Amino acid sequence: MGAWQPLPEELPAEVRHFVEQLRLLKDRTGMSLVALGTRTAYSKSSWQRYLNASQPPPRQAVVALCRVAGVAGEETERFGVRWELAVRAWPREPVPPVPPVPVPAGGPVPGPVSGPGPGGEPAPGAEASVPAGHGASAARGRDGYEEEPTLPWWDLLDEESSRQPAGPRAPRLLLYAALLAVVLLLAAVAGAVTLG
């Protein structure tokens, strides 16, 4: 369980502390990465990246690990704070320069591209440059990864039950059980009368 590969020396202290705490939490579960992936809806390879500090985990992955490890309350909140600090300090890979993609100003116009016209304005038919993927990075989020991935169905059930008040649920369940018993009793009587 504790045979983790060493973390890179150049990691910021916040990231190093967060990943070490995440590793301890994972070890506390006693699960393999495959089993953890099954219980949290994040793959084994994703957990390897998160626990080796190759990629920051989404907040929901940390919440799922806390749930599997039986962590609740203030300790879960501490993991949330550690996650926020680590994500802010997480080293970013340098973004390679994006070559401009020609976009026609006013629609596609066949023919050669001309330079600026009089007064520095683009000549009719000139193309403007827009960096490639300009809208793509905004869709992925500020940090380059999706913060709220798809949750497994069992987590969605937990969220629904936590939103509903606990009090009225028990009498309603009792009512459904009583109705089911009445329906079964009527079906048994109808069957007995029919078969005589």
Coordinates of N, CA and C in Angstrom, one line a residue:
M1 N 0.8 -1.2 0.0 CA 0.0 0.0 0.0 C 0.9 1.3 0.0
G2 N 1.9 1.3 0.8 CA 2.7 2.5 0.9 C 3.8 2.6 0.0
A3 N 3.9 1.8 -1.1 CA 5.0 1.8 -2.0 C 4.7 2.8 -3.2
W4 N 4.6 4.0 -2.8 CA 4.4 5.1 -3.9 C 5.7 5.5 -4.5
Q5 N 5.6 5.9 -5.8 CA 6.8 6.4 -6.4 C 7.0 7.9 -5.8
P6 N 8.3 8.3 -5.7 CA 8.6 9.6 -5.2 C 7.9 10.7 -6.0
L7 N 7.5 11.7 -5.3 CA 6.9 12.9 -6.0 C 8.0 13.7 -6.6
P8 N 7.8 14.4 -7.7 CA 8.8 15.3 -8.3 C 9.3 16.4 -7.3
E9 N 10.6 16.6 -7.2 CA 11.1 17.6 -6.3 C 10.6 19.0 -6.5
E10 N 10.3 19.4 -7.8 CA 9.9 20.7 -8.1 C 8.4 21.0 -7.8
L11 N 7.7 20.1 -7.1 CA 6.3 20.4 -6.8 C 6.2 21.4 -5.7
P12 N 5.3 22.3 -5.8 CA 5.0 23.3 -4.7 C 4.6 22.6 -3.5
A13 N 4.9 23.2 -2.3 CA 4.6 22.6 -1.0 C 3.1 22.2 -0.9
E14 N 2.2 23.1 -1.4 CA 0.8 22.8 -1.2 C 0.4 21.6 -2.0
V15 N 0.9 21.4 -3.2 CA 0.6 20.3 -4.0 C 1.2 19.0 -3.4
R16 N 2.4 19.1 -2.9 CA 3.0 17.9 -2.3 C 2.2 17.5 -1.0
H17 N 1.8 18.4 -0.2 CA 1.1 18.1 1.0 C -0.3 17.5 0.6
F18 N -0.9 18.0 -0.3 CA -2.2 17.5 -0.8 C -2.1 16.1 -1.3
V19 N -1.2 15.8 -2.2 CA -1.0 14.5 -2.7 C -0.6 13.5 -1.7
E20 N 0.2 13.9 -0.7 CA 0.6 13.0 0.3 C -0.6 12.6 1.2
Q21 N -1.4 13.6 1.5 CA -2.7 13.4 2.3 C -3.6 12.5 1.5
L22 N -3.7 12.7 0.2 CA -4.6 11.9 -0.7 C -4.1 10.5 -0.7
R23 N -2.8 10.3 -0.7 CA -2.2 8.9 -0.7 C -2.5 8.2 0.6
L24 N -2.4 8.9 1.7 CA -2.7 8.4 3.0 C -4.2 8.0 3.1
L25 N -5.0 8.8 2.5 CA -6.4 8.5 2.6 C -6.7 7.3 1.7
K26 N -6.1 7.2 0.5 CA -6.3 6.0 -0.3 C -5.8 4.7 0.4
D27 N -4.6 4.8 1.0 CA -4.1 3.7 1.8 C -5.0 3.3 2.9
R28 N -5.7 4.2 3.5 CA -6.6 4.0 4.6 C -7.8 3.1 4.1
T29 N -8.1 3.2 2.9 CA -9.3 2.4 2.4 C -8.9 1.0 2.2
G30 N -7.6 0.7 2.0 CA -7.1 -0.7 1.8 C -7.5 -1.2 0.5
M31 N -7.9 -0.4 -0.4 CA -8.3 -0.8 -1.8 C -7.2 -0.7 -2.8
S32 N -7.2 -1.5 -3.8 CA -6.3 -1.3 -5.0 C -6.9 -0.1 -5.8
L33 N -6.1 0.3 -6.7 CA -6.5 1.4 -7.6 C -7.7 1.0 -8.5
V34 N -7.7 -0.3 -8.8 CA -8.8 -0.8 -9.7 C -10.1 -0.8 -8.8
A35 N -10.1 -1.3 -7.6 CA -11.2 -1.3 -6.7 C -11.7 0.1 -6.4
L36 N -10.7 1.0 -6.2 CA -11.1 2.4 -6.0 C -11.7 3.0 -7.2
G37 N -11.2 2.7 -8.4 CA -11.9 3.2 -9.6 C -13.3 2.7 -9.7
T38 N -13.5 1.5 -9.3 CA -14.9 0.9 -9.4 C -15.8 1.6 -8.5
R39 N -15.3 1.9 -7.3 CA -16.2 2.5 -6.2 C -16.4 4.0 -6.4
T40 N -15.5 4.7 -7.2 CA -15.6 6.1 -7.3 C -15.9 6.6 -8.7
A41 N -16.0 5.8 -9.7 CA -16.3 6.1 -11.1 C -15.2 6.9 -11.7
Y42 N -14.0 6.8 -11.2 CA -12.8 7.4 -11.8 C -11.9 6.2 -12.1
S43 N -11.3 6.1 -13.3 CA -10.5 4.9 -13.7 C -9.2 4.8 -12.9
K44 N -8.7 3.6 -13.0 CA -7.4 3.3 -12.3 C -6.3 4.2 -12.8
S45 N -6.3 4.4 -14.1 CA -5.2 5.3 -14.6 C -5.4 6.8 -14.2
S46 N -6.7 7.2 -14.0 CA -6.9 8.5 -13.5 C -6.4 8.7 -12.1
W47 N -6.7 7.7 -11.2 CA -6.2 7.7 -9.9 C -4.7 7.6 -9.8
Q48 N -4.1 6.9 -10.8 CA -2.6 6.9 -10.8 C -2.1 8.3 -11.1
R49 N -2.7 9.0 -12.0 CA -2.3 10.4 -12.4 C -2.5 11.3 -11.2
Y50 N -3.6 11.2 -10.5 CA -3.9 12.1 -9.3 C -2.9 11.8 -8.2
L51 N -2.6 10.5 -7.9 CA -1.8 10.2 -6.7 C -0.3 10.2 -7.0
N52 N 0.1 10.4 -8.3 CA 1.5 10.6 -8.6 C 1.7 12.1 -9.0
A53 N 0.7 13.0 -8.8 CA 0.8 14.4 -9.0 C 1.1 14.7 -10.5
S54 N 0.6 13.9 -11.4 CA 0.8 14.2 -12.8 C -0.3 15.1 -13.3
Q55 N -1.5 15.0 -12.6 CA -2.6 15.8 -12.9 C -3.5 16.1 -11.7
P56 N -4.0 17.3 -11.6 CA -4.8 17.6 -10.4 C -6.2 16.8 -10.5
P57 N -6.6 16.3 -9.4 CA -7.9 15.5 -9.5 C -9.1 16.5 -9.5
P58 N -10.2 16.2 -10.1 CA -11.4 17.0 -9.9 C -11.9 17.0 -8.5
R59 N -12.5 18.0 -8.1 CA -13.0 18.1 -6.7 C -13.9 16.9 -6.4
Q60 N -14.8 16.5 -7.3 CA -15.7 15.4 -7.1 C -14.9 14.0 -6.9
A61 N -13.7 13.9 -7.4 CA -12.9 12.7 -7.2 C -12.4 12.7 -5.7
V62 N -12.1 13.8 -5.2 CA -11.6 13.9 -3.8 C -12.8 13.6 -2.9
V63 N -14.0 14.2 -3.2 CA -15.2 13.9 -2.4 C -15.5 12.4 -2.4
A64 N -15.4 11.8 -3.6 CA -15.7 10.4 -3.7 C -14.7 9.5 -2.9
L65 N -13.4 9.9 -2.9 CA -12.4 9.2 -2.1 C -12.7 9.3 -0.7
C66 N -13.1 10.5 -0.2 CA -13.5 10.7 1.2 C -14.7 9.9 1.6
R67 N -15.6 9.8 0.7 CA -16.8 9.0 0.9 C -16.4 7.5 1.1
V68 N -15.6 7.0 0.2 CA -15.2 5.6 0.2 C -14.3 5.3 1.5
A69 N -13.5 6.3 1.9 CA -12.7 6.1 3.1 C -13.4 6.3 4.4
G70 N -14.7 6.7 4.3 CA -15.5 6.9 5.5 C -15.2 8.2 6.2
V71 N -14.7 9.1 5.5 CA -14.4 10.5 6.0 C -15.6 11.3 5.9
A72 N -15.9 12.1 6.9 CA -17.1 12.9 6.8 C -16.8 14.2 7.6
G73 N -17.7 15.2 7.5 CA -17.7 16.4 8.3 C -16.5 17.3 8.0
E74 N -15.9 17.7 9.2 CA -14.8 18.6 9.1 C -13.6 18.1 8.3
E75 N -13.3 16.8 8.4 CA -12.2 16.2 7.7 C -12.4 16.3 6.2
T76 N -13.6 16.1 5.7 CA -13.9 16.3 4.3 C -13.7 17.7 3.9
E77 N -14.2 18.7 4.7 CA -14.0 20.1 4.4 C -12.5 20.4 4.4
R78 N -11.7 19.8 5.2 CA -10.2 20.1 5.2 C -9.6 19.6 3.9
F79 N -10.1 18.4 3.4 CA -9.6 18.0 2.1 C -10.1 18.9 1.0
G80 N -11.3 19.5 1.1 CA -11.7 20.5 0.1 C -10.8 21.7 0.1
V81 N -10.4 22.2 1.3 CA -9.5 23.3 1.4 C -8.2 23.0 0.8
R82 N -7.6 21.8 1.2 CA -6.3 21.4 0.6 C -6.4 21.3 -0.9
W83 N -7.5 20.8 -1.4 CA -7.7 20.7 -2.9 C -7.6 22.1 -3.5
E84 N -8.3 23.0 -2.9 CA -8.3 24.4 -3.5 C -6.9 25.0 -3.5
L85 N -6.2 24.8 -2.4 CA -4.8 25.4 -2.3 C -3.9 24.7 -3.3
A86 N -4.1 23.4 -3.5 CA -3.2 22.6 -4.4 C -3.5 23.0 -5.8
V87 N -4.8 23.1 -6.2 CA -5.1 23.4 -7.6 C -4.6 24.8 -8.0
R88 N -4.6 25.7 -7.0 CA -4.1 27.1 -7.3 C -2.6 27.0 -7.6
A89 N -1.9 26.2 -6.8 CA -0.4 26.1 -6.9 C 0.1 25.1 -7.9
W90 N -0.8 24.3 -8.4 CA -0.4 23.2 -9.3 C 0.3 23.7 -10.5
P91 N 1.5 23.1 -10.8 CA 2.3 23.6 -12.0 C 1.6 23.4 -13.3
R92 N 1.6 24.4 -14.1 CA 0.9 24.4 -15.4 C 2.0 24.1 -16.4
E93 N 1.6 23.3 -17.4 CA 2.5 23.1 -18.5 C 2.5 24.3 -19.4
P94 N 3.6 24.7 -19.9 CA 3.6 25.9 -20.7 C 2.7 25.7 -21.9
V95 N 1.9 26.6 -22.2 CA 1.0 26.5 -23.4 C 1.8 26.9 -24.6
P96 N 1.8 26.0 -25.6 CA 2.5 26.3 -26.9 C 1.8 27.4 -27.6
P97 N 2.5 28.2 -28.3 CA 1.9 29.2 -29.1 C 0.9 28.6 -30.1
V98 N -0.2 29.2 -30.3 CA -1.2 28.7 -31.2 C -1.2 29.6 -32.5
P99 N -1.0 28.9 -33.6 CA -0.9 29.6 -34.8 C -2.3 30.2 -35.1
P100 N -2.3 31.4 -35.7 CA -3.6 32.0 -36.0 C -4.3 31.3 -37.2
V101 N -5.6 31.2 -37.1 CA -6.4 30.5 -38.1 C -7.1 31.6 -38.9
P102 N -7.0 31.6 -40.2 CA -7.6 32.7 -41.0 C -9.1 32.5 -40.9
V103 N -9.8 33.6 -40.6 CA -11.3 33.7 -40.6 C -11.7 34.8 -41.5
P104 N -12.5 34.6 -42.5 CA -12.9 35.6 -43.4 C -13.7 36.7 -42.7
A105 N -13.4 38.0 -42.9 CA -14.1 39.1 -42.3 C -15.3 39.3 -43.2
G106 N -16.5 39.0 -42.8 CA -17.6 39.2 -43.6 C -18.0 38.0 -44.5
G107 N -17.4 36.9 -44.2 CA -17.8 35.7 -45.0 C -16.7 35.3 -45.9
P108 N -16.7 34.1 -46.5 CA -15.7 33.6 -47.4 C -15.8 34.3 -48.7
V109 N -14.6 34.8 -49.1 CA -14.5 35.5 -50.4 C -13.4 34.9 -51.2
P110 N -13.7 34.4 -52.4 CA -12.6 33.8 -53.2 C -11.6 34.8 -53.6
G111 N -10.4 34.4 -53.9 CA -9.4 35.3 -54.4 C -8.3 35.6 -53.4
P112 N -7.3 36.4 -53.8 CA -6.2 36.6 -53.0 C -6.5 37.5 -51.8
V113 N -5.7 37.3 -50.7 CA -5.9 38.1 -49.5 C -5.0 39.3 -49.7
S114 N -5.7 40.5 -49.4 CA -4.9 41.7 -49.6 C -4.6 42.3 -48.2
G115 N -3.7 43.1 -48.1 CA -3.3 43.7 -46.8 C -4.3 44.8 -46.4
P116 N -3.9 45.6 -45.4 CA -4.8 46.6 -45.0 C -5.0 47.7 -46.0
G117 N -6.2 48.2 -46.0 CA -6.6 49.2 -47.0 C -6.2 50.6 -46.5
P118 N -6.7 51.6 -47.1 CA -6.4 53.0 -46.7 C -6.8 53.2 -45.2
G119 N -6.0 53.9 -44.4 CA -6.4 54.2 -43.1 C -6.2 53.0 -42.1
G120 N -5.5 51.9 -42.6 CA -5.2 50.8 -41.7 C -6.4 49.8 -41.5
E121 N -7.5 50.1 -42.2 CA -8.6 49.1 -42.1 C -8.4 48.0 -43.0
P122 N -9.0 46.8 -42.7 CA -8.8 45.7 -43.6 C -9.6 46.0 -44.9
A123 N -8.9 45.6 -46.0 CA -9.5 45.8 -47.3 C -10.7 44.8 -47.5
P124 N -11.6 45.1 -48.3 CA -12.7 44.1 -48.5 C -12.1 42.8 -49.0
G125 N -12.6 41.7 -48.3 CA -12.1 40.3 -48.7 C -10.9 40.0 -47.9
A126 N -10.3 40.9 -47.0 CA -9.2 40.5 -46.2 C -9.6 39.6 -45.1
E127 N -8.7 38.8 -44.6 CA -9.1 37.9 -43.5 C -8.5 38.3 -42.2
A128 N -9.3 38.1 -41.2 CA -8.8 38.5 -39.8 C -8.3 37.2 -39.2
S129 N -7.4 37.3 -38.2 CA -6.8 36.2 -37.6 C -7.4 36.0 -36.2
V130 N -7.8 34.7 -35.9 CA -8.3 34.4 -34.6 C -7.5 33.2 -34.1
P131 N -7.0 33.2 -32.9 CA -6.3 32.0 -32.4 C -7.1 30.8 -32.5
A132 N -6.5 29.7 -32.9 CA -7.2 28.4 -33.0 C -7.6 27.9 -31.6
G133 N -8.7 27.3 -31.4 CA -9.2 26.8 -30.1 C -9.5 27.9 -29.1
H134 N -9.8 29.1 -29.6 CA -10.1 30.2 -28.7 C -11.2 29.9 -27.8
G135 N -12.3 29.3 -28.2 CA -13.4 29.0 -27.4 C -13.3 27.7 -26.6
A136 N -12.4 26.8 -27.0 CA -12.2 25.5 -26.4 C -11.7 25.6 -25.0
S137 N -10.8 26.5 -24.7 CA -10.2 26.5 -23.4 C -11.2 27.0 -22.4
A138 N -12.1 27.9 -22.8 CA -13.1 28.4 -21.9 C -14.1 27.3 -21.5
A139 N -14.4 26.4 -22.5 CA -15.3 25.3 -22.2 C -14.8 24.3 -21.2
R140 N -13.5 24.2 -21.1 CA -12.9 23.2 -20.2 C -12.7 23.7 -18.8
G141 N -12.7 25.0 -18.6 CA -12.6 25.5 -17.3 C -11.3 26.3 -17.2
R142 N -11.2 27.0 -16.1 CA -10.0 27.9 -15.9 C -8.7 27.1 -15.7
D143 N -8.8 25.9 -15.1 CA -7.6 25.2 -14.8 C -7.3 24.1 -15.9
G144 N -8.0 24.0 -17.0 CA -7.7 23.1 -18.0 C -8.3 21.7 -17.8
Y145 N -9.2 21.5 -16.8 CA -9.8 20.2 -16.6 C -11.2 20.5 -16.1
E146 N -12.1 19.5 -16.4 CA -13.5 19.6 -16.0 C -13.6 19.4 -14.5
E147 N -14.3 20.3 -13.8 CA -14.3 20.2 -12.4 C -15.5 19.3 -11.9
E148 N -16.6 19.2 -12.6 CA -17.7 18.4 -12.2 C -18.0 17.3 -13.2
P149 N -17.3 16.2 -13.1 CA -17.5 15.1 -14.1 C -18.9 14.4 -13.8
T150 N -19.2 13.5 -14.6 CA -20.4 12.7 -14.4 C -20.2 11.9 -13.1
L151 N -21.3 11.9 -12.3 CA -21.2 11.1 -11.0 C -21.9 9.8 -11.2
P152 N -21.4 8.8 -10.4 CA -22.1 7.5 -10.5 C -23.5 7.6 -9.9
W153 N -24.3 6.7 -10.3 CA -25.7 6.7 -9.9 C -25.9 6.7 -8.4
W154 N -25.0 5.9 -7.7 CA -25.2 5.8 -6.3 C -24.9 7.1 -5.6
D155 N -24.0 7.9 -6.1 CA -23.8 9.2 -5.5 C -25.0 10.1 -5.7
L156 N -25.6 10.0 -6.9 CA -26.8 10.8 -7.1 C -27.9 10.5 -6.2
L157 N -28.1 9.2 -5.8 CA -29.1 8.8 -4.9 C -28.8 9.4 -3.5
D158 N -27.5 9.4 -3.1 CA -27.1 10.0 -1.8 C -27.5 11.5 -1.8
E159 N -27.2 12.2 -2.9 CA -27.5 13.6 -3.0 C -29.0 13.9 -2.9
E160 N -29.8 13.1 -3.6 CA -31.3 13.3 -3.5 C -31.8 13.0 -2.1
S161 N -31.3 12.0 -1.4 CA -31.8 11.7 -0.1 C -31.4 12.8 0.9
S162 N -30.2 13.4 0.7 CA -29.7 14.5 1.6 C -30.5 15.7 1.4
R163 N -31.1 16.0 0.2 CA -31.9 17.2 -0.1 C -33.3 17.0 0.5
Q164 N -33.8 15.8 0.6 CA -35.2 15.6 1.1 C -35.2 15.6 2.7
P165 N -36.2 16.2 3.3 CA -36.2 16.1 4.8 C -36.4 14.6 5.2
A166 N -35.7 14.3 6.3 CA -35.8 12.9 6.7 C -37.1 12.5 7.4
G167 N -37.8 13.4 8.0 CA -39.0 13.2 8.8 C -40.1 12.6 7.9
P168 N -40.6 13.2 6.9 CA -41.8 12.7 6.2 C -41.5 11.5 5.3
R169 N -40.2 11.1 5.1 CA -39.9 10.0 4.3 C -40.3 8.7 4.9
A170 N -40.1 8.5 6.2 CA -40.4 7.3 6.9 C -41.9 7.0 6.9
P171 N -42.8 7.9 7.2 CA -44.3 7.6 7.1 C -44.7 7.3 5.6
R172 N -44.1 7.9 4.7 CA -44.4 7.7 3.3 C -44.0 6.3 2.9
L173 N -42.9 5.8 3.4 CA -42.4 4.5 3.1 C -43.3 3.5 3.7
L174 N -43.8 3.8 4.9 CA -44.7 2.9 5.6 C -46.0 2.8 4.9
L175 N -46.5 3.9 4.3 CA -47.7 4.0 3.5 C -47.6 3.1 2.3
Y176 N -46.5 3.2 1.6 CA -46.3 2.4 0.4 C -46.2 0.9 0.8
A177 N -45.6 0.6 1.9 CA -45.6 -0.8 2.3 C -47.0 -1.4 2.6
A178 N -47.8 -0.5 3.2 CA -49.2 -1.0 3.6 C -50.0 -1.1 2.3
L179 N -49.8 -0.2 1.3 CA -50.6 -0.3 0.1 C -50.1 -1.6 -0.7
L180 N -48.9 -1.9 -0.7 CA -48.4 -3.1 -1.3 C -49.0 -4.3 -0.7
A181 N -49.0 -4.3 0.6 CA -49.6 -5.5 1.3 C -51.1 -5.7 1.0
V182 N -51.8 -4.6 0.9 CA -53.2 -4.6 0.5 C -53.4 -5.2 -0.9
V183 N -52.6 -4.7 -1.8 CA -52.7 -5.2 -3.2 C -52.4 -6.7 -3.3
L184 N -51.4 -7.1 -2.6 CA -51.0 -8.5 -2.6 C -52.1 -9.4 -1.9
L185 N -52.7 -8.9 -0.9 CA -53.8 -9.6 -0.2 C -55.0 -9.7 -1.2
L186 N -55.4 -8.6 -1.9 CA -56.5 -8.6 -2.9 C -56.2 -9.6 -4.0
A187 N -54.9 -9.6 -4.5 CA -54.5 -10.5 -5.5 C -54.7 -12.0 -5.1
A188 N -54.3 -12.3 -3.8 CA -54.4 -13.6 -3.3 C -55.8 -14.0 -3.2
V189 N -56.7 -13.1 -2.7 CA -58.1 -13.5 -2.5 C -58.7 -13.7 -3.9
A190 N -58.4 -12.8 -4.9 CA -59.0 -13.0 -6.2 C -58.5 -14.3 -6.8
G191 N -57.3 -14.7 -6.6 CA -56.8 -15.9 -7.1 C -57.4 -17.1 -6.5
A192 N -57.7 -17.0 -5.2 CA -58.4 -18.1 -4.5 C -59.8 -18.3 -4.9
V193 N -60.5 -17.2 -5.2 CA -61.9 -17.2 -5.6 C -61.9 -17.8 -7.0
T194 N -61.0 -17.4 -7.9 CA -61.0 -17.8 -9.3 C -60.7 -19.3 -9.4
L195 N -59.7 -19.8 -8.6 CA -59.3 -21.2 -8.7 C -60.2 -22.1 -7.8
G196 N -61.0 -21.4 -7.0 CA -62.0 -22.1 -6.2 C -61.7 -23.0 -5.2

